[in-house]
XYZ file of N, CA, C and O in Angstrom:
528
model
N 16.661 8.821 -12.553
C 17.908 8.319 -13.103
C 17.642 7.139 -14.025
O 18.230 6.948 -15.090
N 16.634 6.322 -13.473
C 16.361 5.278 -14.508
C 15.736 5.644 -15.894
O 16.135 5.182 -16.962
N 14.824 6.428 -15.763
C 14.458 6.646 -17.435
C 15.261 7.776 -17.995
O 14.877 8.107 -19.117
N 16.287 8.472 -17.514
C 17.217 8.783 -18.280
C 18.140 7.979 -18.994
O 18.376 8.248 -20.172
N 18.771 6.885 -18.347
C 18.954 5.620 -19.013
C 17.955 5.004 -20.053
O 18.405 4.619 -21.132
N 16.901 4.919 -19.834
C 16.104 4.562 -21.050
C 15.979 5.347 -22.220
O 15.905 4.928 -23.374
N 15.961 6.528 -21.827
C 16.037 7.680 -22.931
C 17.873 7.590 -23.583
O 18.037 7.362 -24.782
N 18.662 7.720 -22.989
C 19.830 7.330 -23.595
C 20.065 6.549 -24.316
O 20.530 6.803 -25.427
N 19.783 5.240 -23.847
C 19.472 3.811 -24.580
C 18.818 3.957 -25.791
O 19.328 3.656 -26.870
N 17.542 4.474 -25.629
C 16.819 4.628 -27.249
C 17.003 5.627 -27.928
O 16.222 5.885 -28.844
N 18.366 6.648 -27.570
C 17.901 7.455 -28.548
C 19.885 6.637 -29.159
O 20.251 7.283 -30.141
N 20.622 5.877 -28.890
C 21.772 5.001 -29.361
C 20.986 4.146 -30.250
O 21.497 4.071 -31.368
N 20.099 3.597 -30.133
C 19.335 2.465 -30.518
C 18.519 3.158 -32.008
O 18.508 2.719 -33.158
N 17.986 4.192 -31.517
C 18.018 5.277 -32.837
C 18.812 5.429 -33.947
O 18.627 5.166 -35.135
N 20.064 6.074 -33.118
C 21.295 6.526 -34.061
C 21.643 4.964 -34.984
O 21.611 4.919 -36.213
N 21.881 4.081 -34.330
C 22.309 2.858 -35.065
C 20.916 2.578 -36.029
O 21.362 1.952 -36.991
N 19.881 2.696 -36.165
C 18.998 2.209 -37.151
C 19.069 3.818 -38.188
O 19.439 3.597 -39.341
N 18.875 4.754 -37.991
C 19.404 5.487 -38.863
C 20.725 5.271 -39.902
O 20.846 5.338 -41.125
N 21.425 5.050 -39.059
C 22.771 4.510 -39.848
C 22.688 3.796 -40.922
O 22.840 3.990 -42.128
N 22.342 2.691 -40.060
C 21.902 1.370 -41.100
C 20.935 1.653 -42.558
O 20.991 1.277 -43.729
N 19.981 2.594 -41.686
C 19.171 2.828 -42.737
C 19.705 3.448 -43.386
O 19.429 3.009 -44.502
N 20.904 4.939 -43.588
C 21.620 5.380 -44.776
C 22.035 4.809 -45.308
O 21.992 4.866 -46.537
N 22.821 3.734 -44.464
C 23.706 2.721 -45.599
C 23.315 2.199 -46.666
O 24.010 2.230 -47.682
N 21.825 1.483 -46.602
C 21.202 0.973 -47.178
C 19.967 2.057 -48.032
O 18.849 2.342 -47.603
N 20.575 2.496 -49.290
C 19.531 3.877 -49.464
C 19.269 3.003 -50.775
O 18.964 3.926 -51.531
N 19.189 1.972 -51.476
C 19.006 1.524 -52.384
C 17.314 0.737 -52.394
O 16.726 0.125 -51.503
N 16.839 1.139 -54.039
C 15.620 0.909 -53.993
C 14.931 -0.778 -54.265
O 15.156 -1.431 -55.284
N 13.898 -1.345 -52.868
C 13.797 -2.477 -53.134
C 11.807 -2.970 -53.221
O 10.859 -2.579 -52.539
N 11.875 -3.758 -54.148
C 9.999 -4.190 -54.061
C 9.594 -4.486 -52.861
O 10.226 -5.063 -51.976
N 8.592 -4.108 -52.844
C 7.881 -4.729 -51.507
C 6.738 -5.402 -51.802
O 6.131 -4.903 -52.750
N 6.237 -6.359 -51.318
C 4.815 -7.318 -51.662
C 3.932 -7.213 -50.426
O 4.160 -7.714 -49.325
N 3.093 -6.621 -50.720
C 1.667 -6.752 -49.961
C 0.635 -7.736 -49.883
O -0.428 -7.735 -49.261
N 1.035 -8.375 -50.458
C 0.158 -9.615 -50.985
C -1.077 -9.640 -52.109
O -1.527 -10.480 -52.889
N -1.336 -8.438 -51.806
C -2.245 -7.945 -53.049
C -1.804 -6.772 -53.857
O -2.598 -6.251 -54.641
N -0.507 -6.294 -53.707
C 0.230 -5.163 -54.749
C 1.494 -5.082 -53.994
O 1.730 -5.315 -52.809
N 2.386 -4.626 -55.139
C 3.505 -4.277 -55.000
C 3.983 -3.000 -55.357
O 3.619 -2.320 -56.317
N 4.773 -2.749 -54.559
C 5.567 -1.428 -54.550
C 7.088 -1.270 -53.972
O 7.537 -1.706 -52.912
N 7.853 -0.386 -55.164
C 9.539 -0.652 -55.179
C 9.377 1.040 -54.524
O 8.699 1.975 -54.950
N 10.334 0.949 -53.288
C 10.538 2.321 -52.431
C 12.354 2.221 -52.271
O 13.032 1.353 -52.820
N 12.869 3.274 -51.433
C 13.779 3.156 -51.240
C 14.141 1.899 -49.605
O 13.497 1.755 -48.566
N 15.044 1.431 -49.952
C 15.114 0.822 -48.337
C 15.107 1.524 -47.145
O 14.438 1.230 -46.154
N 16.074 2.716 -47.296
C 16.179 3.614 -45.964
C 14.492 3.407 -45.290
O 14.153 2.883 -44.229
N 13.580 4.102 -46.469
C 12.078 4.302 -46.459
C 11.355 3.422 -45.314
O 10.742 3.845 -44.334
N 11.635 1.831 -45.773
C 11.450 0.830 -45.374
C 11.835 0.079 -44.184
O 11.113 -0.763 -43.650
N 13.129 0.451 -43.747
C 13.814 0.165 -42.517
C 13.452 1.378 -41.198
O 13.404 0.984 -40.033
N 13.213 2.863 -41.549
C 12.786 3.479 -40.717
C 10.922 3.857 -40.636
O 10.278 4.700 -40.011
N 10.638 3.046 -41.351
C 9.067 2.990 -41.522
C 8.532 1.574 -40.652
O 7.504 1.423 -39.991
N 9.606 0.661 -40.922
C 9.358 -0.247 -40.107
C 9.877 -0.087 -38.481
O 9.350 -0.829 -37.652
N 10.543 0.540 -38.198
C 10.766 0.952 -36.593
C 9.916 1.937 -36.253
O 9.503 1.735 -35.111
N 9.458 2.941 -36.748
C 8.244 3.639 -36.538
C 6.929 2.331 -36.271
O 6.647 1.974 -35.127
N 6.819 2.238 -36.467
C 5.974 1.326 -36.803
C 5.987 -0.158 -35.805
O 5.156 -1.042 -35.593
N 6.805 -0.004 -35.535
C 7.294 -1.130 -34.284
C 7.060 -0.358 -32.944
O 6.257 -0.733 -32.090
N 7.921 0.872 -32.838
C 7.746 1.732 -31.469
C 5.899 2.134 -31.155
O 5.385 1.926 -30.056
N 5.176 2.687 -32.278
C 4.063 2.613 -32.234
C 3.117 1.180 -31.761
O 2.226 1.168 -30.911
N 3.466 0.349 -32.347
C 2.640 -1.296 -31.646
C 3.479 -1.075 -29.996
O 2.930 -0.764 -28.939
N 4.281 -1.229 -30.128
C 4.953 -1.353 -28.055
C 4.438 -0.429 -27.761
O 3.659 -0.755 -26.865
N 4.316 1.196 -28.061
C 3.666 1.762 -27.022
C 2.215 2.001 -26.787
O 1.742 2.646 -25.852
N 1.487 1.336 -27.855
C -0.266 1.203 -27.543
C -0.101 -0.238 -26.581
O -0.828 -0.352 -25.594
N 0.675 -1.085 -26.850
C 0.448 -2.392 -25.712
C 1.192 -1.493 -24.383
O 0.593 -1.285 -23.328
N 2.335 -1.107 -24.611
C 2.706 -0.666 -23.139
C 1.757 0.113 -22.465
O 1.512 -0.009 -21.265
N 1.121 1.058 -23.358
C 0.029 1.906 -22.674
C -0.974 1.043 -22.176
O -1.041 0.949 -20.950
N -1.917 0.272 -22.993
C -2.898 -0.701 -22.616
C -2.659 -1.221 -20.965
O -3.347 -1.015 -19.965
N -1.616 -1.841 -21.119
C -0.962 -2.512 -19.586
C -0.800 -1.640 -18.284
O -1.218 -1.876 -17.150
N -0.094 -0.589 -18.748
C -0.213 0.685 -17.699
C -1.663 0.852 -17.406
O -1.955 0.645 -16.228
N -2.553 1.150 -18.129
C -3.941 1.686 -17.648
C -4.532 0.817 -16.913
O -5.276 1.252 -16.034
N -4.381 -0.528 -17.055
C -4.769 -1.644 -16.449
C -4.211 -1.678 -15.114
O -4.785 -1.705 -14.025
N -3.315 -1.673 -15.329
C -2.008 -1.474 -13.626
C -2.483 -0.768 -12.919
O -2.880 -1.062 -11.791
N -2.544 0.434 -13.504
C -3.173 1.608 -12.187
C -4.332 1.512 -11.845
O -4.715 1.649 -10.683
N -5.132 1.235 -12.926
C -6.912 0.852 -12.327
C -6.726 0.301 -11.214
O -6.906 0.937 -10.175
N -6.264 -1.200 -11.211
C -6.198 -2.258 -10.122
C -5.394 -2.060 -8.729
O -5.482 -2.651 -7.653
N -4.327 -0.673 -9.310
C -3.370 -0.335 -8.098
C -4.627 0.656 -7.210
O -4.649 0.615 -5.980
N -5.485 1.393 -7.880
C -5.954 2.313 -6.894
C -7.467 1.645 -6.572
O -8.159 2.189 -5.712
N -7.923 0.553 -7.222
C -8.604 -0.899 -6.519
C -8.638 -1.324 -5.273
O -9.474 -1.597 -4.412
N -7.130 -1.296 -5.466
C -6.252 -1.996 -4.021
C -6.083 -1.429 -3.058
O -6.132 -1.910 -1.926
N -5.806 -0.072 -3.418
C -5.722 1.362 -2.796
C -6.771 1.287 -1.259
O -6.651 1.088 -0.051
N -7.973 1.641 -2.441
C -9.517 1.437 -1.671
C -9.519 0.192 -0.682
O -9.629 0.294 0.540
N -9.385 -0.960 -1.361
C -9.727 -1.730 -0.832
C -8.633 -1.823 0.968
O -9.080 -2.395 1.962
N -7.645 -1.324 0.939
C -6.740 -1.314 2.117
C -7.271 -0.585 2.509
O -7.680 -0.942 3.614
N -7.633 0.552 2.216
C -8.001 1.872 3.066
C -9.579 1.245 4.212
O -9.881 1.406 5.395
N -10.277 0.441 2.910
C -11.514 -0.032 3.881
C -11.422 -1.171 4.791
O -12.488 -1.564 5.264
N -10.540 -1.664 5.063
C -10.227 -3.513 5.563
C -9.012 -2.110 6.734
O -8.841 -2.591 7.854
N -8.328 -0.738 6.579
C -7.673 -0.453 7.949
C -8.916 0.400 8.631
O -8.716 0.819 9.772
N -9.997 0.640 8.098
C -11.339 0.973 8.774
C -11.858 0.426 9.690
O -12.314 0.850 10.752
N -11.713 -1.428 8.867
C -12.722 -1.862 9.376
C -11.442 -2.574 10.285
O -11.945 -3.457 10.981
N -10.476 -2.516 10.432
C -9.818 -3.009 11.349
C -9.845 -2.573 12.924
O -9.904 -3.235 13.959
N -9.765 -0.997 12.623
C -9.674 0.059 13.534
C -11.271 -0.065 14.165
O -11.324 -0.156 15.391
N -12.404 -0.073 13.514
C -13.637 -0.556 14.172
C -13.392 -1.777 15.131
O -13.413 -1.857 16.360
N -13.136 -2.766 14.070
C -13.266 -4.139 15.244
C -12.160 -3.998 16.434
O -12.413 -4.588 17.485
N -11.142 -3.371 16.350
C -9.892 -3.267 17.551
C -10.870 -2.493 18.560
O -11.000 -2.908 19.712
N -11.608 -1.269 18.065
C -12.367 -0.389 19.485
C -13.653 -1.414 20.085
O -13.996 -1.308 21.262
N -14.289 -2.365 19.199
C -15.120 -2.928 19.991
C -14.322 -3.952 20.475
O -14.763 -4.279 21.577
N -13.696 -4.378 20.275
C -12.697 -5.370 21.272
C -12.276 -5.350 22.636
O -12.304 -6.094 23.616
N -11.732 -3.808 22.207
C -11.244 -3.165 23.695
C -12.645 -2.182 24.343
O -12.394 -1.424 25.280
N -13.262 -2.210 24.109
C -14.698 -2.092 24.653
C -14.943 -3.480 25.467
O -15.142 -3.579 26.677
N -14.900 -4.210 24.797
C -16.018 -5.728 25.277
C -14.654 -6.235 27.153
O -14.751 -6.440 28.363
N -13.754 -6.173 26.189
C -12.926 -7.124 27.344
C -12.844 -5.977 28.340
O -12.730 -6.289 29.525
N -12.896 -4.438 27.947
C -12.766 -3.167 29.363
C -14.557 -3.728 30.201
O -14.937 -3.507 31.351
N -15.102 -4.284 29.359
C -16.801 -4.758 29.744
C -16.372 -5.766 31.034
O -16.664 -5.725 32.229
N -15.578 -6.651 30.268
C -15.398 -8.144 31.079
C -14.937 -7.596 31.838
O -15.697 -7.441 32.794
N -13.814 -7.078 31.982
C -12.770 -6.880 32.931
C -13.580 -6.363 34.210
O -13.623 -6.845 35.342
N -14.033 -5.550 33.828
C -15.157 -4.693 34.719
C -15.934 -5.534 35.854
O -15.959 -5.252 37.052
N -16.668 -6.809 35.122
C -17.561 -7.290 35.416
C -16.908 -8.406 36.252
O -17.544 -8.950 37.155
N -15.822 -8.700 35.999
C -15.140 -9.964 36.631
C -13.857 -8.798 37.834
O -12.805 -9.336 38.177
N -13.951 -8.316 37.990
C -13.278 -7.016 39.074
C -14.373 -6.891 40.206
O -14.239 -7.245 41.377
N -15.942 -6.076 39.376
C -16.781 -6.463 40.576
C -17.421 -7.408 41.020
O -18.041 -7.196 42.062
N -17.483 -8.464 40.539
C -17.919 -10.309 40.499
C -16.551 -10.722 42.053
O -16.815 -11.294 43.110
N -15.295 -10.212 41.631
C -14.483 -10.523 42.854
C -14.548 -10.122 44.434
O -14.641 -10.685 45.525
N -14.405 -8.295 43.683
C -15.031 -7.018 45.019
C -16.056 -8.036 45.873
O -15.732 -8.643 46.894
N -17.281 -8.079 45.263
C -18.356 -8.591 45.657
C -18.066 -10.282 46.981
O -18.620 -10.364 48.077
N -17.144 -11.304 46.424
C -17.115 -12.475 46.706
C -16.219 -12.161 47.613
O -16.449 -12.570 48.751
N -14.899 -11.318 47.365
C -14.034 -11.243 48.498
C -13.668 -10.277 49.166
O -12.497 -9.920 49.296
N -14.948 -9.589 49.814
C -14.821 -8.271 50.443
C -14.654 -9.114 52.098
O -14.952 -10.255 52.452
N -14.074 -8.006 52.800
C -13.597 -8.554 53.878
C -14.390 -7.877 55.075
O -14.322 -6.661 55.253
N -14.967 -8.513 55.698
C -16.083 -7.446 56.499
C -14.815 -7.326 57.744
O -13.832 -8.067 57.746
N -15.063 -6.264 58.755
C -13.997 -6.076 60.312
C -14.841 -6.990 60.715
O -15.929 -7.332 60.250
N -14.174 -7.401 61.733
C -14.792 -8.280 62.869
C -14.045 -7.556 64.820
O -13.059 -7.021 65.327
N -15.074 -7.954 65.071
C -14.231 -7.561 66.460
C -12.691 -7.335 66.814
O -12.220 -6.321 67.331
N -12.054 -8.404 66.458
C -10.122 -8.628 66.985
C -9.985 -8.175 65.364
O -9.049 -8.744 64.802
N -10.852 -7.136 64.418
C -9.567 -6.842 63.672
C -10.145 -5.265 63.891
O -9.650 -4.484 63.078
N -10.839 -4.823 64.579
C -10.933 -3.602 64.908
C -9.797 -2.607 64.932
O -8.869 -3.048 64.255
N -9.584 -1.684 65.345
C -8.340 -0.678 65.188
C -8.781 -0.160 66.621
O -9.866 0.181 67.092
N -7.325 -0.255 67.183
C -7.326 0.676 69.123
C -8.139 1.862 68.822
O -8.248 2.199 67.643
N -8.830 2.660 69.920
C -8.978 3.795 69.841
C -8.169 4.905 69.671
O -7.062 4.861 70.209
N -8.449 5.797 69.101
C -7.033 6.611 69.290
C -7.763 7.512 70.548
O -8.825 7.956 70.985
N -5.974 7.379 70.800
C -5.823 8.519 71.966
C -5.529 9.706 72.437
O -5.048 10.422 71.559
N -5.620 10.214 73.472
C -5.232 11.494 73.067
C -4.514 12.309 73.713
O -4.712 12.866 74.793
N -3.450 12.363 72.815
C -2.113 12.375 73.986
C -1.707 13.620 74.364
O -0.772 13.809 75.142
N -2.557 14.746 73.701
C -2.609 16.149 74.409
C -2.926 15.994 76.088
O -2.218 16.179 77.078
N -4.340 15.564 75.909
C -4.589 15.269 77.507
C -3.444 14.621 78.609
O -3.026 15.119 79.654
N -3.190 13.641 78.124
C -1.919 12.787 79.065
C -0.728 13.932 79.471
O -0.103 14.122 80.515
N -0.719 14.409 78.529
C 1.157 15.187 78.948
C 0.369 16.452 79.745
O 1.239 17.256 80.079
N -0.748 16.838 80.098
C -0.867 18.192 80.462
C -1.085 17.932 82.061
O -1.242 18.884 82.826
């Protein structure tokens, strides 16, 4: 939708320098600095907008090519920094599943609870025998 608007825009922007330029169909000198030459104006007014649209669109182009180089630069460069992100997150969660590990059996180890006599468990009994 937007560069249909632009295309609308310039081709109004058109029509009005055409115009102008019929209006003006009368023949005028021109100085080059080193020769002169008498053309018609129309000649001159749509030679000079040619000529204008041509300079904007070698700079507009120039700038574009530049843009995208650096956009797909950037591209790369994200793609390698969510690589290397995704690397350092798995050794991370490697190291601390390490610690965790090590400080789990470091505890096991310190606070294991041995039975002692009075924490023994009754015998079981057997209560088939009793009721028969």
């Amino acid at each position: 939708m937007k560069n249909q608007w632009r295309i609308i825009i310039g081709l109004i922007l058109t029509l009005f320098i055409v115009i102008f330029a019929v209006l003006n169909n009368m023949a005028v000198p021109i100085n080059f600095g080193f020769s002169t030459l008498s053309a018609p104006l129309i000649i001159v007014i749509i030679g000079s907008a040619f000529l204008g649209a041509i300079i904007i669109s070698l700079v507009t182009t120039g700038t574009m090519w530049q843009q995208r180089r650096e956009i797909k630069q950037l591209r790369h460069e994200i793609d390698d920094l969510n690589k290397n992100i995704d690397v350092r997150t798995e050794q991370k969660k490697e190291e601390l599943e390490r610690e965790y590990n090590n400080k789990l059996a470091e505890l096991e180890a310190t606070h294991t609870v041995y039975p002692t006599e009075t924490d023994t468990l009754p015998e079981e009994t057997d209560y088939t025998q009793e009721n028969q």
